[in-house]
CSV table of C-alpha atoms in Angstrom, one decimal:
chain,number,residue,atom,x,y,z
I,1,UNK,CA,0.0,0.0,0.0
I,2,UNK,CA,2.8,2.3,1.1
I,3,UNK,CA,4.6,1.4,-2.3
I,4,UNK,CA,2.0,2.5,-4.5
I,5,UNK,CA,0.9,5.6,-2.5
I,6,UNK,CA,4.5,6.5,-3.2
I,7,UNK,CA,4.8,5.3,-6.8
I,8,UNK,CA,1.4,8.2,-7.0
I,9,UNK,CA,3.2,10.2,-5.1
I,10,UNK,CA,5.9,10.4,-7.9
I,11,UNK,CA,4.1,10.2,-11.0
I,12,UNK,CA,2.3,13.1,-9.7
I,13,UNK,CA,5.1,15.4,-8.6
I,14,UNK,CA,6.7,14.5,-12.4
I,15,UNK,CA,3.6,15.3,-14.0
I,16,UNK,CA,3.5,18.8,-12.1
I,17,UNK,CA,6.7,19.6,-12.5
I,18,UNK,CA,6.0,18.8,-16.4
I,19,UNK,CA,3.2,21.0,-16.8
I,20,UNK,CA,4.3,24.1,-15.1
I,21,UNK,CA,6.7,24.9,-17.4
I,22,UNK,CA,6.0,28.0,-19.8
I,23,UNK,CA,5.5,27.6,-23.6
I,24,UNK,CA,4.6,24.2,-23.6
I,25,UNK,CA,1.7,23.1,-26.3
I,26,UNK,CA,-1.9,23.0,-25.2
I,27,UNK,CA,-2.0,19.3,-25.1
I,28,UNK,CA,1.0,18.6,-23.0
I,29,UNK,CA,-0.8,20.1,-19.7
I,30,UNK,CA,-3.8,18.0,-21.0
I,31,UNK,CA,-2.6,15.3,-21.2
I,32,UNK,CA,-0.8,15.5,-18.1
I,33,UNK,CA,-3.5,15.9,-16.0
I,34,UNK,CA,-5.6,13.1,-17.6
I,35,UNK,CA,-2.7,10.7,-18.6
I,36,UNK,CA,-3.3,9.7,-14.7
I,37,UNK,CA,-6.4,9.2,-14.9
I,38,UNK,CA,-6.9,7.5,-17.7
I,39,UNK,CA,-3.9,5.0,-16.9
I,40,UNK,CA,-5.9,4.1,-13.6
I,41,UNK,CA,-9.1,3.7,-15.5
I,42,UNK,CA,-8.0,1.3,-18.1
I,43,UNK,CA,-6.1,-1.1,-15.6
I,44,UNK,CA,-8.3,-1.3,-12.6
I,45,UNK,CA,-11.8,-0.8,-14.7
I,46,UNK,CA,-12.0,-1.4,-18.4
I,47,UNK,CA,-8.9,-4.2,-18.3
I,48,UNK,CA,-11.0,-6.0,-15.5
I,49,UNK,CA,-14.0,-5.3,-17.2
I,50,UNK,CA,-13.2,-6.9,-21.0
I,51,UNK,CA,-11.6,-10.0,-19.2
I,52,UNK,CA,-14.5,-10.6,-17.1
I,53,UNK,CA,-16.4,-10.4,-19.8
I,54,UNK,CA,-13.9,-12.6,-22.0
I,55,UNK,CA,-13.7,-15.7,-19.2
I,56,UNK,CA,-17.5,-15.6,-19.2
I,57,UNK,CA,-17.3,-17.2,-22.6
I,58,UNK,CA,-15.2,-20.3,-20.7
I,59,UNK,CA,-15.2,-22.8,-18.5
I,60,UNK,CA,-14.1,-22.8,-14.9
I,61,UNK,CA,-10.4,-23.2,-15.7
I,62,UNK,CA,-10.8,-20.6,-18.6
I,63,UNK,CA,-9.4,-23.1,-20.5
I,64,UNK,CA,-12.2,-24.3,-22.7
I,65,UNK,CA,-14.6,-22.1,-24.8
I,66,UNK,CA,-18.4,-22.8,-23.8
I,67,UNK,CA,-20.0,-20.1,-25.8
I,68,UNK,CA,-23.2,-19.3,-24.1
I,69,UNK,CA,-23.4,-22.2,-21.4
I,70,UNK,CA,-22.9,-20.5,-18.3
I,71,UNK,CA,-25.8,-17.8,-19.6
I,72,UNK,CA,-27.7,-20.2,-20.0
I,73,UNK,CA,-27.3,-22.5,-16.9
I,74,UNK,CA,-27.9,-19.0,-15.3
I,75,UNK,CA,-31.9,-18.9,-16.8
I,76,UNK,CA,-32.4,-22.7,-16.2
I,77,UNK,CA,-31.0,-23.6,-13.3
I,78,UNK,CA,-33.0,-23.9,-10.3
I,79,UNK,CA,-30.5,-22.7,-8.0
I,80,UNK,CA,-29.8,-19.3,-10.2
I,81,UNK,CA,-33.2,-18.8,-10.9
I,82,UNK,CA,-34.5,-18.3,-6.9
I,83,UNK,CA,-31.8,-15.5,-7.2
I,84,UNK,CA,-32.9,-13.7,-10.3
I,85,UNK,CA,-36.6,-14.4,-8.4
I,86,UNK,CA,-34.8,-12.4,-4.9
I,87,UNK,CA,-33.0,-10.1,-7.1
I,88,UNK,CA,-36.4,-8.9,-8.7
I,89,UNK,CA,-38.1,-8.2,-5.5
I,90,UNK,CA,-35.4,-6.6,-4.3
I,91,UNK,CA,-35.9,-4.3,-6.8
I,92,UNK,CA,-39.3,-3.6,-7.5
I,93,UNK,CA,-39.9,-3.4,-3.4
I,94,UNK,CA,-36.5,-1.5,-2.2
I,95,UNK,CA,-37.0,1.6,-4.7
I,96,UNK,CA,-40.4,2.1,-4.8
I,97,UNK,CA,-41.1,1.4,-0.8
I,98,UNK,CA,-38.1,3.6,0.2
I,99,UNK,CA,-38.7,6.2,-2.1
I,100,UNK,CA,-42.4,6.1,-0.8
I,101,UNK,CA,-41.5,6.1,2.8
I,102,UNK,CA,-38.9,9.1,2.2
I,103,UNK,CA,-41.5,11.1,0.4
I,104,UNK,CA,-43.6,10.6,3.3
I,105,UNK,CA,-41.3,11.5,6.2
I,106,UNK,CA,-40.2,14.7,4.2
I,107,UNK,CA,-44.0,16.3,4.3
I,108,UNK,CA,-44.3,15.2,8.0
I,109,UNK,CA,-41.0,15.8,9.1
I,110,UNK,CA,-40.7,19.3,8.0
I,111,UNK,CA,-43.7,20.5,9.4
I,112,UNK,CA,-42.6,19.6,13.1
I,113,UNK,CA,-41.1,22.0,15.5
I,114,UNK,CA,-38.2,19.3,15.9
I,115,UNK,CA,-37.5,19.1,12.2
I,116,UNK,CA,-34.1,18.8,12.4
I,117,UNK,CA,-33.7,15.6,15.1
I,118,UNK,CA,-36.2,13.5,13.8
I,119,UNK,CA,-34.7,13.8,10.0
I,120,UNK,CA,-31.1,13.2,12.0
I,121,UNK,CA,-33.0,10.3,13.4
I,122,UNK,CA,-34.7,9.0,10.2
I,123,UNK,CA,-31.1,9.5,8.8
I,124,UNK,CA,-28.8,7.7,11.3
I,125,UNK,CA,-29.1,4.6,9.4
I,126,UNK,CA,-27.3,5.9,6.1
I,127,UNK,CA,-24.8,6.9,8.6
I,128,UNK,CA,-23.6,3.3,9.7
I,129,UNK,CA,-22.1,0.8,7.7
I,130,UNK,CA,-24.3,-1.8,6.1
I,131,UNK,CA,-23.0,-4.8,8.3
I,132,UNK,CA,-23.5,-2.7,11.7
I,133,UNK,CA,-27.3,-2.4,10.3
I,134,UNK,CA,-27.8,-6.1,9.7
I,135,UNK,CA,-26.1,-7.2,12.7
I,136,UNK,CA,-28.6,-4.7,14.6
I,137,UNK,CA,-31.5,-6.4,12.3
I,138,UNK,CA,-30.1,-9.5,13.0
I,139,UNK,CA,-30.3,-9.3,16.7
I,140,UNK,CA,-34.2,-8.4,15.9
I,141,UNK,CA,-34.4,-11.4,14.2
I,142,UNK,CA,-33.1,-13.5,16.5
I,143,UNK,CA,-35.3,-16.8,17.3
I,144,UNK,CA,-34.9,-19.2,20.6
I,145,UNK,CA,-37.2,-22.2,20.5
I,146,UNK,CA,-40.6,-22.0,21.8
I,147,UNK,CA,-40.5,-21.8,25.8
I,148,UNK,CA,-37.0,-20.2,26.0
I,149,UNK,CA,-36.6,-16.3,26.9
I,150,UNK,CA,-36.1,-14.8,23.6
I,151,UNK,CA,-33.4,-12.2,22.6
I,152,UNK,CA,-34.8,-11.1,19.6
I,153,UNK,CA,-37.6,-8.7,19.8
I,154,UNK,CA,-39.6,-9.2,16.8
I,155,UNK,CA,-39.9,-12.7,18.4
I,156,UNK,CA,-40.0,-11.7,22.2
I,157,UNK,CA,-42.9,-9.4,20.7
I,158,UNK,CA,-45.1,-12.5,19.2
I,159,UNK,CA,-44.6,-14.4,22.6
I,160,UNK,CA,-45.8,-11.0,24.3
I,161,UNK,CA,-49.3,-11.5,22.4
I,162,UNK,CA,-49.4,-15.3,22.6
I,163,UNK,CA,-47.9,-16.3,19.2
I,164,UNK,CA,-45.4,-19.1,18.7
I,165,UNK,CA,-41.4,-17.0,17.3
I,166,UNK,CA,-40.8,-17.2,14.0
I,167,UNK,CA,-37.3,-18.4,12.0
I,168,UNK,CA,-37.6,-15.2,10.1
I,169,UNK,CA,-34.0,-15.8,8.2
I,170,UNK,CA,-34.3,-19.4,8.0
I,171,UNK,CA,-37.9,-19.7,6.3
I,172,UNK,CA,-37.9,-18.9,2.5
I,173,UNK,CA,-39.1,-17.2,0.8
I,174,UNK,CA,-40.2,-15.0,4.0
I,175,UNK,CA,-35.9,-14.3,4.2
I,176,UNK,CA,-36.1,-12.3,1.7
I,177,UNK,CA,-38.6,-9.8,2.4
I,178,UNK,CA,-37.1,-9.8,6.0
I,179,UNK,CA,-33.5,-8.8,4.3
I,180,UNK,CA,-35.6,-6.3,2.3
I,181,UNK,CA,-36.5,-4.6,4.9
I,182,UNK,CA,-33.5,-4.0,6.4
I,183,UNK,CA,-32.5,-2.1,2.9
I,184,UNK,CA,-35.7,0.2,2.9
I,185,UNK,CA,-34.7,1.0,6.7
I,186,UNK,CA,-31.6,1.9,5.5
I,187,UNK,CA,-32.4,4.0,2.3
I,188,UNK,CA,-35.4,5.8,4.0
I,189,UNK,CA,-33.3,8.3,5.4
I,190,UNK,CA,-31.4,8.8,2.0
I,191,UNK,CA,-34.7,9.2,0.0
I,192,UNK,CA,-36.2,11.9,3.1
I,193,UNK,CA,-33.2,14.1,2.6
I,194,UNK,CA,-32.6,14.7,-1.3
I,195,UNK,CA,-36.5,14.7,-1.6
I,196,UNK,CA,-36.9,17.2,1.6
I,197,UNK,CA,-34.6,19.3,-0.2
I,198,UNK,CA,-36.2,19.2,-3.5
I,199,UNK,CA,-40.0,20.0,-1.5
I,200,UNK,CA,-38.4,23.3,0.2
I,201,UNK,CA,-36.9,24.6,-3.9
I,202,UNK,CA,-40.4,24.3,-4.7
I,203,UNK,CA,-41.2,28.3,-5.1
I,204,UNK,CA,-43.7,30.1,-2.7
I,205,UNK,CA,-45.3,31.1,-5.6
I,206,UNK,CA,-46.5,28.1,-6.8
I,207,UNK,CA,-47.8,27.1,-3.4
I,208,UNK,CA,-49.9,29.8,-2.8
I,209,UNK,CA,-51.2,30.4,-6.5
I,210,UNK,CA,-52.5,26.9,-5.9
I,211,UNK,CA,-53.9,27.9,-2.8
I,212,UNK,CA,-55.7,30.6,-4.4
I,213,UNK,CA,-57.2,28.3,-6.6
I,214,UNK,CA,-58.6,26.4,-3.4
I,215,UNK,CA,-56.1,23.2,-3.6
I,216,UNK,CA,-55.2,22.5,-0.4
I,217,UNK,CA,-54.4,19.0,1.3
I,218,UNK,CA,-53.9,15.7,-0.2
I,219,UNK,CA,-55.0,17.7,-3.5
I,220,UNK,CA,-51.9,20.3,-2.6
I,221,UNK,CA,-49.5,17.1,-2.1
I,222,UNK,CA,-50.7,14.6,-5.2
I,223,UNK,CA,-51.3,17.9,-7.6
I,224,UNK,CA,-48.4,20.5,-6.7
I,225,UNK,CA,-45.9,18.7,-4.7
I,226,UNK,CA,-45.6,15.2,-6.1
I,227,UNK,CA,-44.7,16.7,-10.0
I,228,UNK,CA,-43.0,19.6,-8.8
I,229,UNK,CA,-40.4,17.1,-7.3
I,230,UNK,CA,-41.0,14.5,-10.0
I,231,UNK,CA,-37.3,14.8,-10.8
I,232,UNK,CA,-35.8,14.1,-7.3
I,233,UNK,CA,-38.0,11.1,-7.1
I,234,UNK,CA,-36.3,9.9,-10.7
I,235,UNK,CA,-33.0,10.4,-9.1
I,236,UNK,CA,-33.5,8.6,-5.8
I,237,UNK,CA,-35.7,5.8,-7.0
I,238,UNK,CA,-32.6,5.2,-10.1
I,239,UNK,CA,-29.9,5.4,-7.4
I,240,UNK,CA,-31.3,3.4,-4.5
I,241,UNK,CA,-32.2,0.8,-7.3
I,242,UNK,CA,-28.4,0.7,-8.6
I,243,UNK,CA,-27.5,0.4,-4.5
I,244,UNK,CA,-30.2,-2.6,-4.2
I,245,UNK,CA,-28.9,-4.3,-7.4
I,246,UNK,CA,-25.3,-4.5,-5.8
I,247,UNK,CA,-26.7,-5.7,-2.8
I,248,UNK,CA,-24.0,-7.9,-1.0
I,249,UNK,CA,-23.8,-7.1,2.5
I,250,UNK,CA,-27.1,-7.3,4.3
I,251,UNK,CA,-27.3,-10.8,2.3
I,252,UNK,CA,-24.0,-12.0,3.3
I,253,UNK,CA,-24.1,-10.5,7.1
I,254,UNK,CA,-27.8,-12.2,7.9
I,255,UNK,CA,-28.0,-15.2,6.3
I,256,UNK,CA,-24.8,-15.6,4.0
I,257,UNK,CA,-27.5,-16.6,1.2
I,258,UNK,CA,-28.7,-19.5,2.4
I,259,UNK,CA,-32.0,-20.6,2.9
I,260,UNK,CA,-32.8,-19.5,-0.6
I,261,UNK,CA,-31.7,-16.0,0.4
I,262,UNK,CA,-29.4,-15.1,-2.5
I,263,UNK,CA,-29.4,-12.3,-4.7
I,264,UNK,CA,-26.7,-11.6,-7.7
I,265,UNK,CA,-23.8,-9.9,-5.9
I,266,UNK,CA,-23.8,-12.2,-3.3
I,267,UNK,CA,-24.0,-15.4,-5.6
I,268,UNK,CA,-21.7,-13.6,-8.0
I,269,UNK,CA,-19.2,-13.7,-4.4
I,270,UNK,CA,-20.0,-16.8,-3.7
I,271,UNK,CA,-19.6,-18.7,-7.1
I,272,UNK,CA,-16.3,-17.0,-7.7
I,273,UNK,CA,-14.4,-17.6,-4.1
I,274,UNK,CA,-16.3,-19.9,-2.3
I,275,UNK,CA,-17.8,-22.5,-5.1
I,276,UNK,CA,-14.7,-22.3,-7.2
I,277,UNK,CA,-16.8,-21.2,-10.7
I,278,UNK,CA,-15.5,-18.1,-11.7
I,279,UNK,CA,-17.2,-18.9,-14.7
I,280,UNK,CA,-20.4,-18.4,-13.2
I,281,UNK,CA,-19.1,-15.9,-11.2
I,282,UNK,CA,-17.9,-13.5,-14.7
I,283,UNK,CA,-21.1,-14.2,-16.2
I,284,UNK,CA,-23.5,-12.9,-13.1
I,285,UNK,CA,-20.7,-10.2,-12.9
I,286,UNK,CA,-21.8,-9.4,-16.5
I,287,UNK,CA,-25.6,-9.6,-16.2
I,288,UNK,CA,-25.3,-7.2,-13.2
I,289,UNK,CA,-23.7,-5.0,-15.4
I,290,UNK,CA,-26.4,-4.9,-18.1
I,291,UNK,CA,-29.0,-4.6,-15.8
I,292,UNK,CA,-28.0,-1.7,-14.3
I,293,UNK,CA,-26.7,0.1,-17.5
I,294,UNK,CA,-30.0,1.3,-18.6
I,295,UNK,CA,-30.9,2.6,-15.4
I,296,UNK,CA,-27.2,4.5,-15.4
I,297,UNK,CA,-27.6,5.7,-19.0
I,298,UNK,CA,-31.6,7.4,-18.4
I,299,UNK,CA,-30.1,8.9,-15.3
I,300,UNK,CA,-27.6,10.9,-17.0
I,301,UNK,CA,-29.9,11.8,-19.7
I,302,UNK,CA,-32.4,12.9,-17.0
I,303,UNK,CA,-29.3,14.7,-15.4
I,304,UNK,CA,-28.7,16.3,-18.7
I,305,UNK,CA,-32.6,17.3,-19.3
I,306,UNK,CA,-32.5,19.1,-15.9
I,307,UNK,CA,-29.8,21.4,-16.7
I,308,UNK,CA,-30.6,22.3,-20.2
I,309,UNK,CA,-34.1,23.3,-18.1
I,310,UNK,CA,-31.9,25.6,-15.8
């Protein structure tokens, strides 16, 4: 580490020392300050990127050429399919819940006298790692057999009204909505605070000429609000999807994907370093990546759309 921090270290101080002297062509200073960048860019993303690709194509010793085959053991195998199956609710429900639940909090939240705690609360989770939330959500989980005290309290809460505790984690496909949850506690707070923002830009003069016009209430909300942020809520539902889409550690943290618990990233993990086929492993490495393209490319031509507005 120490090695290539100073190796940087170097190429930088040459690359300044290049470019700060006078007369020098316009592309010399250019290319200076990009040469770096572009260097790092080929060899630790589009190198890594073409040969996952490539070995996708092969078999597990890259050795062989199989075409297709691991694509197509992906969509027919039973095992890969209950993880496109997770991967799709994780998906659909993650955004759209989150996004929902954000809205929500940022009407209520600024219209409290302690606006600024309760959105610190609501945020707090964004503010800890992703494995200190499941292992909190874990601990929630947690199931003793019937008759035993119970350190979990979802459970201790069932025994509380005379219900047996559940296996919440252990039970598919229930795991995975219990997992889900965990995300949509965790982007909430995300989703409150870019939206907030966007509800307080709306201009005063919007509100009130819709007041005038006697829209008030959910009418106000669902009429004036909701389109007057439609933009923010493109942008957080696109980048809490990309975030669910890579979803490894909640998975890996509460249940490791077992139980039928899997989703992409965490087979793609799995089936690369712990099931020895990397070949599997490159090619759910590049259906990841073509799934989430298309929501990358209409966020920067939504990004785009909203400055040529400005």
């Amino acid at each position: 580490m120490l090695f290539a921090i100073a190796i940087f270290a170097l190429v930088m101080g040459l690359v300044l020392a290049v470019v700060d002297r006078p007369n020098l062509p316009k592309w010399v200073p250019v290319s200076g300050y990009l040469g770096p960048s572009l260097v790092l860019i080929t060899f630790g993303l589009l190198y890594p990127g073409l040969l996952t690709i490539k070995n996708s194509f092969f078999d597990e010793n890259g050795a062989q050429f199989v075409g297709l085959n691991n694509y197509v053991r992906i969509f027919t195998d039973g095992q890969f399919l209950t993880v496109l199956r997770n991967t799709f609710f994780w998906v659909a429900l993650v955004p759209t819940v989150a996004t929902a639940l954000g809205l929500v909090y940022a009407v209520l939240v600024d219209r409290t006298r302690f606006e600024k705690l309760a959105k610190t609360l609501i945020f707090l989770p964004m503010a800890i790692s992703m494995v200190g939330a499941s292992i909190i959500w874990k601990f929630m989980y947690e199931y003793k057999p019937a008759g035993t005290n119970q350190i979990g309290l979802l459970n201790q809460f069932l025994v509380w009204i005379g219900l047996p505790p559940q296996q919440w984690l252990l039970t598919p496909p229930l795991n995975t909505f219990m997992l889900i949850v965990v995300m949509i506690w965790i982007q909430a707070g995300f989703a409150m605070t870019v939206l907030s923002a966007a509800i307080k830009a709306i201009p005063d003069e919007i509100i009130e000429a819709a007041k005038v016009d006697g829209v008030s209430g959910m009418r106000l909300f669902w009429w004036v609000t909701v389109p007057s942020v439609r933009p923010a809520i493109i942008v957080v539902l696109t980048t809490i999807a990309m975030g669910t889409l890579k979803a490894f550690d909640v998975v890996y943290t509460m249940t490791g994907g077992n139980f039928d618990s899997s989703v992409i990233a965490n087979e793609f993990y799995s089936q690369s370093f712990v099931q020895n086929q990397p070949n599997i492993g490159n090619a759910l490495a590049v259906l990841l990546f073509i799934i989430i393209m298309p929501i990358i490319v209409y966020n920067v031509r939504q990004m785009r759309i909203s400055e040529g507005e400005r």
